[in-house]
Amino acid sequence: MRIVLAAALALPTAVFADGGDDSPPPTPVNSCDAGQVFDADKGTCVNPKHSSLDRDALYLAVRQLAYAGRYVDAQSVMEALPENDPGRLTYMGFTHRKLGNLDLAMVYYQQAIDQDPANILARSYMGQGFVEEGRMSEAMVQLSQIRAYGGTGTWSETSLRNAIETGTTYNY
């Protein structure tokens, strides 16, 4: 399976600027082998650590891989990002949660929120982790915080609200 980013790179990069992307899932277009991403400048699949991809393109690759269920591959792409980047922390939490490492996921989510309390994506993913554990009151706290930070009507708010109502969490 490979990941092609050429078409997706045409998207506005401001959406990914803080790593707190709040859009619905990306369209997964895979064509690079595990551990690689498509570098449009080079016209080939490359190791993300040695690519010319900017931060936004790396986040898009992470989201596409995560949406495809390739969590370990998404984590390898995140290694090309600064360790304390709020978006990296958010997605490290997400991928660890999906890999069954909920305690570690919560550590990453908390670090992301500590850096940016208005990171509604980290709050949504954290809340969904609470839903998975049956900790509904803690999930409700995150939902309230999302709304307090202006996230009413966003994908982050809607997905957490739906998870609380149905018990079903999202894979992106």
PDB file of C-alpha atoms in Angstrom:
ATOM      1  CA  MET A   1       0.000   0.000   0.000  1.00  0.00           C
ATOM      2  CA  ARG A   2       1.368   3.430  -0.877  1.00  0.00           C
ATOM      3  CA  ILE A   3       0.336   6.985  -0.061  1.00  0.00           C
ATOM      4  CA  VAL A   4      -0.066   9.627  -2.744  1.00  0.00           C
ATOM      5  CA  LEU A   5      -0.230  13.194  -1.554  1.00  0.00           C
ATOM      6  CA  ALA A   6      -0.027  15.111  -4.823  1.00  0.00           C
ATOM      7  CA  ALA A   7      -3.728  15.949  -5.106  1.00  0.00           C
ATOM      8  CA  ALA A   8      -4.131  16.448  -1.390  1.00  0.00           C
ATOM      9  CA  LEU A   9      -1.219  18.867  -1.239  1.00  0.00           C
ATOM     10  CA  ALA A  10      -3.320  21.311  -3.182  1.00  0.00           C
ATOM     11  CA  LEU A  11      -5.495  21.807  -0.079  1.00  0.00           C
ATOM     12  CA  PRO A  12      -5.034  25.004   1.870  1.00  0.00           C
ATOM     13  CA  THR A  13      -2.298  24.500   4.425  1.00  0.00           C
ATOM     14  CA  ALA A  14      -3.765  26.802   7.054  1.00  0.00           C
ATOM     15  CA  VAL A  15      -6.175  24.050   8.033  1.00  0.00           C
ATOM     16  CA  PHE A  16      -3.282  22.029   9.417  1.00  0.00           C
ATOM     17  CA  ALA A  17      -1.286  24.937  10.822  1.00  0.00           C
ATOM     18  CA  ASP A  18      -1.642  24.008  14.476  1.00  0.00           C
ATOM     19  CA  GLY A  19      -1.957  20.270  14.014  1.00  0.00           C
ATOM     20  CA  GLY A  20      -5.469  20.582  15.363  1.00  0.00           C
ATOM     21  CA  ASP A  21      -7.177  19.829  12.105  1.00  0.00           C
ATOM     22  CA  ASP A  22     -10.908  19.727  12.660  1.00  0.00           C
ATOM     23  CA  SER A  23     -12.052  18.545   9.263  1.00  0.00           C
ATOM     24  CA  PRO A  24     -13.698  15.237   8.413  1.00  0.00           C
ATOM     25  CA  PRO A  25     -11.450  12.341   7.400  1.00  0.00           C
ATOM     26  CA  PRO A  26      -9.099  12.698   4.471  1.00  0.00           C
ATOM     27  CA  THR A  27      -9.651  10.752   1.322  1.00  0.00           C
ATOM     28  CA  PRO A  28      -7.157   7.933   1.651  1.00  0.00           C
ATOM     29  CA  VAL A  29      -5.084   7.664  -1.491  1.00  0.00           C
ATOM     30  CA  ASN A  30      -2.325   5.191  -0.805  1.00  0.00           C
ATOM     31  CA  SER A  31       0.564   4.352  -3.062  1.00  0.00           C
ATOM     32  CA  CYS A  32       3.778   4.554  -0.987  1.00  0.00           C
ATOM     33  CA  ASP A  33       5.272   1.663   0.927  1.00  0.00           C
ATOM     34  CA  ALA A  34       5.206   1.538   4.722  1.00  0.00           C
ATOM     35  CA  GLY A  35       7.313   4.250   6.310  1.00  0.00           C
ATOM     36  CA  GLN A  36       7.319   6.448   3.219  1.00  0.00           C
ATOM     37  CA  VAL A  37       5.319   9.405   1.921  1.00  0.00           C
ATOM     38  CA  PHE A  38       5.011  10.944  -1.513  1.00  0.00           C
ATOM     39  CA  ASP A  39       7.247  13.977  -2.041  1.00  0.00           C
ATOM     40  CA  ALA A  40       5.787  15.985  -4.930  1.00  0.00           C
ATOM     41  CA  ASP A  41       9.015  17.996  -5.318  1.00  0.00           C
ATOM     42  CA  LYS A  42      10.993  14.806  -5.920  1.00  0.00           C
ATOM     43  CA  GLY A  43       8.149  12.980  -7.654  1.00  0.00           C
ATOM     44  CA  THR A  44       8.722   9.835  -5.632  1.00  0.00           C
ATOM     45  CA  CYS A  45       8.075   8.149  -2.301  1.00  0.00           C
ATOM     46  CA  VAL A  46      10.637   9.089   0.345  1.00  0.00           C
ATOM     47  CA  ASN A  47      11.411   8.661   4.003  1.00  0.00           C
ATOM     48  CA  PRO A  48       9.560  11.592   5.643  1.00  0.00           C
ATOM     49  CA  LYS A  49      12.619  12.536   7.705  1.00  0.00           C
ATOM     50  CA  HIS A  50      14.543  13.151   4.485  1.00  0.00           C
ATOM     51  CA  SER A  51      11.825  14.799   2.441  1.00  0.00           C
ATOM     52  CA  SER A  52      11.078  18.361   1.462  1.00  0.00           C
ATOM     53  CA  LEU A  53       7.525  18.036   2.776  1.00  0.00           C
ATOM     54  CA  ASP A  54       6.377  20.834   5.021  1.00  0.00           C
ATOM     55  CA  ARG A  55       4.564  20.399   8.314  1.00  0.00           C
ATOM     56  CA  ASP A  56       1.095  20.524   6.766  1.00  0.00           C
ATOM     57  CA  ALA A  57       1.898  17.853   4.187  1.00  0.00           C
ATOM     58  CA  LEU A  58       3.293  15.614   6.909  1.00  0.00           C
ATOM     59  CA  TYR A  59       0.083  16.040   8.938  1.00  0.00           C
ATOM     60  CA  LEU A  60      -1.993  15.160   5.931  1.00  0.00           C
ATOM     61  CA  ALA A  61       0.058  12.004   5.428  1.00  0.00           C
ATOM     62  CA  VAL A  62      -0.403  11.134   9.103  1.00  0.00           C
ATOM     63  CA  ARG A  63      -4.168  11.601   8.847  1.00  0.00           C
ATOM     64  CA  GLN A  64      -4.394   9.541   5.671  1.00  0.00           C
ATOM     65  CA  LEU A  65      -2.389   6.718   7.195  1.00  0.00           C
ATOM     66  CA  ALA A  66      -4.400   6.799  10.420  1.00  0.00           C
ATOM     67  CA  TYR A  67      -7.669   6.800   8.498  1.00  0.00           C
ATOM     68  CA  ALA A  68      -6.409   3.743   6.613  1.00  0.00           C
ATOM     69  CA  GLY A  69      -5.700   2.042   9.966  1.00  0.00           C
ATOM     70  CA  ARG A  70      -1.933   2.237   9.451  1.00  0.00           C
ATOM     71  CA  TYR A  71      -1.181   3.631  12.894  1.00  0.00           C
ATOM     72  CA  VAL A  72       2.445   2.496  13.158  1.00  0.00           C
ATOM     73  CA  ASP A  73       3.161   4.004   9.729  1.00  0.00           C
ATOM     74  CA  ALA A  74       1.511   7.237  10.866  1.00  0.00           C
ATOM     75  CA  GLN A  75       3.767   7.260  13.914  1.00  0.00           C
ATOM     76  CA  SER A  76       6.840   6.855  11.732  1.00  0.00           C
ATOM     77  CA  VAL A  77       5.809   9.929   9.714  1.00  0.00           C
ATOM     78  CA  MET A  78       5.373  11.864  12.966  1.00  0.00           C
ATOM     79  CA  GLU A  79       9.023  11.233  13.786  1.00  0.00           C
ATOM     80  CA  ALA A  80       9.797  13.884  11.151  1.00  0.00           C
ATOM     81  CA  LEU A  81       7.964  16.495  13.249  1.00  0.00           C
ATOM     82  CA  PRO A  82       9.259  18.269  16.358  1.00  0.00           C
ATOM     83  CA  GLU A  83       8.719  16.184  19.488  1.00  0.00           C
ATOM     84  CA  ASN A  84       6.692  18.830  21.339  1.00  0.00           C
ATOM     85  CA  ASP A  85       4.577  19.917  18.382  1.00  0.00           C
ATOM     86  CA  PRO A  86       0.927  20.030  19.585  1.00  0.00           C
ATOM     87  CA  GLY A  87      -0.318  18.312  16.428  1.00  0.00           C
ATOM     88  CA  ARG A  88       2.253  15.550  16.733  1.00  0.00           C
ATOM     89  CA  LEU A  89       1.246  15.046  20.355  1.00  0.00           C
ATOM     90  CA  THR A  90      -2.435  14.925  19.385  1.00  0.00           C
ATOM     91  CA  TYR A  91      -1.894  12.342  16.650  1.00  0.00           C
ATOM     92  CA  MET A  92       0.527  10.303  18.769  1.00  0.00           C
ATOM     93  CA  GLY A  93      -2.276  10.101  21.305  1.00  0.00           C
ATOM     94  CA  PHE A  94      -4.755   9.097  18.628  1.00  0.00           C
ATOM     95  CA  THR A  95      -2.549   6.383  17.129  1.00  0.00           C
ATOM     96  CA  HIS A  96      -1.626   4.975  20.525  1.00  0.00           C
ATOM     97  CA  ARG A  97      -5.296   4.865  21.508  1.00  0.00           C
ATOM     98  CA  LYS A  98      -6.141   2.999  18.333  1.00  0.00           C
ATOM     99  CA  LEU A  99      -3.255   0.583  18.991  1.00  0.00           C
ATOM    100  CA  GLY A 100      -4.742  -0.153  22.420  1.00  0.00           C
ATOM    101  CA  ASN A 101      -2.268   1.914  24.456  1.00  0.00           C
ATOM    102  CA  LEU A 102      -4.896   4.084  26.137  1.00  0.00           C
ATOM    103  CA  ASP A 103      -2.781   5.150  29.120  1.00  0.00           C
ATOM    104  CA  LEU A 104       0.010   6.370  26.832  1.00  0.00           C
ATOM    105  CA  ALA A 105      -2.558   8.024  24.547  1.00  0.00           C
ATOM    106  CA  MET A 106      -3.911  10.018  27.490  1.00  0.00           C
ATOM    107  CA  VAL A 107      -0.383  11.220  28.314  1.00  0.00           C
ATOM    108  CA  TYR A 108       0.026  12.535  24.757  1.00  0.00           C
ATOM    109  CA  TYR A 109      -3.425  14.153  24.727  1.00  0.00           C
ATOM    110  CA  GLN A 110      -2.720  15.878  28.034  1.00  0.00           C
ATOM    111  CA  GLN A 111       0.621  17.182  26.764  1.00  0.00           C
ATOM    112  CA  ALA A 112      -1.119  18.574  23.661  1.00  0.00           C
ATOM    113  CA  ILE A 113      -3.810  20.231  25.770  1.00  0.00           C
ATOM    114  CA  ASP A 114      -1.230  21.601  28.214  1.00  0.00           C
ATOM    115  CA  GLN A 115       0.483  23.328  25.284  1.00  0.00           C
ATOM    116  CA  ASP A 116      -2.772  24.566  23.784  1.00  0.00           C
ATOM    117  CA  PRO A 117      -5.910  24.346  25.930  1.00  0.00           C
ATOM    118  CA  ALA A 118      -7.987  25.250  22.846  1.00  0.00           C
ATOM    119  CA  ASN A 119      -6.795  22.136  20.962  1.00  0.00           C
ATOM    120  CA  ILE A 120     -10.312  20.836  20.414  1.00  0.00           C
ATOM    121  CA  LEU A 121      -9.141  17.880  18.344  1.00  0.00           C
ATOM    122  CA  ALA A 122      -7.003  16.579  21.225  1.00  0.00           C
ATOM    123  CA  ARG A 123      -9.957  17.146  23.540  1.00  0.00           C
ATOM    124  CA  SER A 124     -12.292  15.233  21.211  1.00  0.00           C
ATOM    125  CA  TYR A 125      -9.900  12.297  20.898  1.00  0.00           C
ATOM    126  CA  MET A 126      -9.284  12.298  24.656  1.00  0.00           C
ATOM    127  CA  GLY A 127     -13.032  12.342  25.253  1.00  0.00           C
ATOM    128  CA  GLN A 128     -13.501   9.443  22.858  1.00  0.00           C
ATOM    129  CA  GLY A 129     -10.858   7.547  24.832  1.00  0.00           C
ATOM    130  CA  PHE A 130     -12.892   8.203  27.964  1.00  0.00           C
ATOM    131  CA  VAL A 131     -15.991   6.889  26.170  1.00  0.00           C
ATOM    132  CA  GLU A 132     -14.102   3.701  25.270  1.00  0.00           C
ATOM    133  CA  GLU A 133     -13.312   3.249  28.964  1.00  0.00           C
ATOM    134  CA  GLY A 134     -16.870   4.022  30.065  1.00  0.00           C
ATOM    135  CA  ARG A 135     -15.738   7.230  31.792  1.00  0.00           C
ATOM    136  CA  MET A 136     -18.657   9.271  30.513  1.00  0.00           C
ATOM    137  CA  SER A 137     -18.443  12.138  33.006  1.00  0.00           C
ATOM    138  CA  GLU A 138     -14.836  12.800  31.940  1.00  0.00           C
ATOM    139  CA  ALA A 139     -15.896  12.651  28.293  1.00  0.00           C
ATOM    140  CA  MET A 140     -18.591  15.225  29.073  1.00  0.00           C
ATOM    141  CA  VAL A 141     -15.946  17.515  30.604  1.00  0.00           C
ATOM    142  CA  GLN A 142     -14.009  17.420  27.329  1.00  0.00           C
ATOM    143  CA  LEU A 143     -17.196  18.098  25.362  1.00  0.00           C
ATOM    144  CA  SER A 144     -17.893  21.128  27.567  1.00  0.00           C
ATOM    145  CA  GLN A 145     -14.337  22.372  27.038  1.00  0.00           C
ATOM    146  CA  ILE A 146     -14.640  21.973  23.260  1.00  0.00           C
ATOM    147  CA  ARG A 147     -17.760  24.115  23.357  1.00  0.00           C
ATOM    148  CA  ALA A 148     -16.141  26.640  25.719  1.00  0.00           C
ATOM    149  CA  TYR A 149     -13.294  27.092  23.243  1.00  0.00           C
ATOM    150  CA  GLY A 150     -15.724  27.851  20.406  1.00  0.00           C
ATOM    151  CA  GLY A 151     -15.933  24.343  18.984  1.00  0.00           C
ATOM    152  CA  THR A 152     -19.715  24.019  18.856  1.00  0.00           C
ATOM    153  CA  GLY A 153     -20.725  22.569  15.496  1.00  0.00           C
ATOM    154  CA  THR A 154     -17.206  21.431  14.577  1.00  0.00           C
ATOM    155  CA  TRP A 155     -16.258  17.890  13.676  1.00  0.00           C
ATOM    156  CA  SER A 156     -14.484  17.605  17.052  1.00  0.00           C
ATOM    157  CA  GLU A 157     -17.641  18.519  18.952  1.00  0.00           C
ATOM    158  CA  THR A 158     -19.953  16.438  16.783  1.00  0.00           C
ATOM    159  CA  SER A 159     -17.806  13.305  16.874  1.00  0.00           C
ATOM    160  CA  LEU A 160     -17.416  13.417  20.659  1.00  0.00           C
ATOM    161  CA  ARG A 161     -21.102  14.177  21.198  1.00  0.00           C
ATOM    162  CA  ASN A 162     -22.015  11.232  18.953  1.00  0.00           C
ATOM    163  CA  ALA A 163     -19.539   8.979  20.762  1.00  0.00           C
ATOM    164  CA  ILE A 164     -21.078   9.916  24.112  1.00  0.00           C
ATOM    165  CA  GLU A 165     -24.600   9.293  22.780  1.00  0.00           C
ATOM    166  CA  THR A 166     -23.850   6.011  20.987  1.00  0.00           C
ATOM    167  CA  GLY A 167     -20.731   4.600  22.634  1.00  0.00           C
ATOM    168  CA  THR A 168     -19.117   4.369  19.195  1.00  0.00           C
ATOM    169  CA  THR A 169     -15.878   6.241  18.579  1.00  0.00           C
ATOM    170  CA  TYR A 170     -14.305   7.333  15.326  1.00  0.00           C
ATOM    171  CA  ASN A 171     -11.295   5.929  13.451  1.00  0.00           C
ATOM    172  CA  TYR A 172     -10.041   9.281  12.214  1.00  0.00           C
TER     173      TYR A 172
END
